[in-house]
Amino acid sequence: MDDPQRIEVLPILPSLDIAETLAFYRDQLGFAATYETADYLIVRRQDMELHFRLTGNRAFCESSAVYLRGGRIGALHREYSEKAVPTLTALDVRPWNMEEFFVHDPHGNLLRFARIPGR
């Protein structure tokens, strides 16, 4: 149920191919489509929701990123490691004291998953 006092921020990332984007987020990252047309896609996994819009410009994808923060990041990293997600980085504490790992999707969008160390 939506909390009328809460404001959610949902990124809209570019996609060069909606079907390819859906396949990656579904098969590699465990998201499910909640809305799909030829030029727009919404995927969701638990409380994470991402939107995508079709573009013909690869540079938009390669310069886009989203920061996903929460306590279940360690479990996600283990899951993605077991699935051998191709662009998965190590889960490391960064100089700004956040434990993070990164994934690039097939079009170049950067997903940065993070948590406060020890959570």
Coordinates of C-alpha atoms in Angstrom, one line a residue:
M1 CA 0.0 0.0 0.0
D2 CA 1.3 3.5 -0.9
D3 CA 2.2 5.7 2.0
P4 CA 0.7 9.2 1.2
Q5 CA 3.6 10.8 3.2
R6 CA 6.4 9.1 1.2
I7 CA 7.9 10.3 -2.0
E8 CA 9.6 7.7 -4.2
V9 CA 12.3 8.5 -6.6
L10 CA 12.2 6.1 -9.6
P11 CA 14.9 6.4 -12.3
I12 CA 14.1 6.2 -16.0
L13 CA 17.1 4.7 -17.7
P14 CA 17.6 4.6 -21.5
S15 CA 17.4 1.3 -23.4
L16 CA 18.6 0.5 -26.9
D17 CA 16.3 -2.6 -27.1
I18 CA 13.4 -3.1 -24.6
A19 CA 13.3 -6.9 -25.1
E20 CA 17.0 -7.2 -24.5
T21 CA 16.8 -5.0 -21.4
L22 CA 13.9 -7.1 -20.0
A23 CA 15.8 -10.4 -20.7
F24 CA 18.9 -9.2 -18.8
Y25 CA 17.0 -7.7 -15.8
R26 CA 14.7 -10.8 -15.6
D27 CA 17.2 -13.6 -16.3
Q28 CA 20.4 -12.2 -14.7
L29 CA 19.2 -9.8 -12.0
G30 CA 15.9 -11.4 -10.9
F31 CA 13.5 -8.5 -11.8
A32 CA 10.0 -9.1 -13.2
A33 CA 8.3 -6.9 -15.8
T34 CA 5.3 -5.0 -14.4
Y35 CA 4.7 -3.0 -17.6
E36 CA 6.1 -3.4 -21.1
T37 CA 5.5 -1.7 -24.5
A38 CA 7.7 -1.4 -27.5
D39 CA 9.2 1.8 -26.1
Y40 CA 8.8 1.6 -22.3
L41 CA 9.5 -0.9 -19.6
I42 CA 9.1 -1.1 -15.9
V43 CA 10.8 -3.9 -13.9
R44 CA 10.5 -4.6 -10.2
R45 CA 12.2 -6.8 -7.6
Q46 CA 10.9 -6.5 -4.1
D47 CA 11.1 -2.8 -3.3
M48 CA 13.4 -1.9 -6.2
E49 CA 11.7 -0.6 -9.3
L50 CA 13.4 0.7 -12.5
H51 CA 11.9 2.3 -15.6
F52 CA 13.4 2.2 -19.1
R53 CA 12.6 4.3 -22.2
L54 CA 13.7 3.4 -25.7
T55 CA 16.5 5.4 -27.2
G56 CA 18.6 5.2 -30.3
N57 CA 21.6 6.9 -28.7
R58 CA 24.1 4.5 -27.0
A59 CA 25.8 7.5 -25.4
F60 CA 22.7 8.1 -23.2
C61 CA 23.0 4.5 -21.8
E62 CA 26.8 4.7 -21.3
S63 CA 26.4 7.9 -19.3
S64 CA 23.5 6.8 -17.1
A65 CA 23.6 5.3 -13.6
V66 CA 21.4 4.5 -10.7
Y67 CA 22.4 4.0 -7.0
L68 CA 20.5 1.3 -5.2
R69 CA 21.0 1.3 -1.4
G70 CA 19.9 -1.2 1.3
G71 CA 20.7 -3.9 3.7
R72 CA 20.2 -6.9 1.4
I73 CA 23.1 -6.0 -0.9
G74 CA 25.3 -8.8 0.4
A75 CA 22.7 -11.4 -0.5
L76 CA 22.2 -9.9 -4.0
H77 CA 26.0 -10.0 -4.6
R78 CA 26.1 -13.7 -3.6
E79 CA 23.1 -14.4 -5.9
Y80 CA 24.7 -12.5 -8.8
S81 CA 28.0 -14.2 -8.2
E82 CA 26.4 -17.6 -8.4
K83 CA 24.6 -16.6 -11.6
A84 CA 28.0 -15.3 -13.0
V85 CA 26.5 -12.0 -14.0
P86 CA 29.0 -10.9 -16.7
T87 CA 29.9 -7.3 -15.4
L88 CA 29.6 -7.9 -11.7
T89 CA 32.4 -6.3 -9.6
A90 CA 33.6 -7.3 -6.2
L91 CA 31.7 -6.2 -3.1
D92 CA 34.2 -3.7 -1.5
V93 CA 34.1 -0.9 1.0
R94 CA 34.8 2.3 -0.9
P95 CA 36.7 5.4 0.4
W96 CA 33.4 7.1 1.2
N97 CA 32.6 4.2 3.6
M98 CA 29.9 2.5 1.6
E99 CA 30.1 -1.2 0.8
E100 CA 29.3 -1.4 -2.9
F101 CA 29.3 -3.5 -6.1
F102 CA 28.6 -2.5 -9.6
V103 CA 26.8 -4.1 -12.6
H104 CA 26.6 -2.7 -16.2
D105 CA 23.6 -3.8 -18.2
P106 CA 24.0 -4.8 -21.9
H107 CA 23.6 -1.2 -23.1
G108 CA 26.0 0.4 -20.6
N109 CA 23.7 1.6 -17.8
L110 CA 25.6 1.4 -14.5
L111 CA 23.8 0.0 -11.4
R112 CA 25.6 0.7 -8.1
F113 CA 24.4 -1.4 -5.3
A114 CA 25.4 -0.2 -1.8
R115 CA 25.0 -0.5 1.9
I116 CA 26.5 0.9 5.1
P117 CA 29.2 -1.6 6.0
G118 CA 28.1 -4.2 8.5
R119 CA 24.4 -4.0 7.7

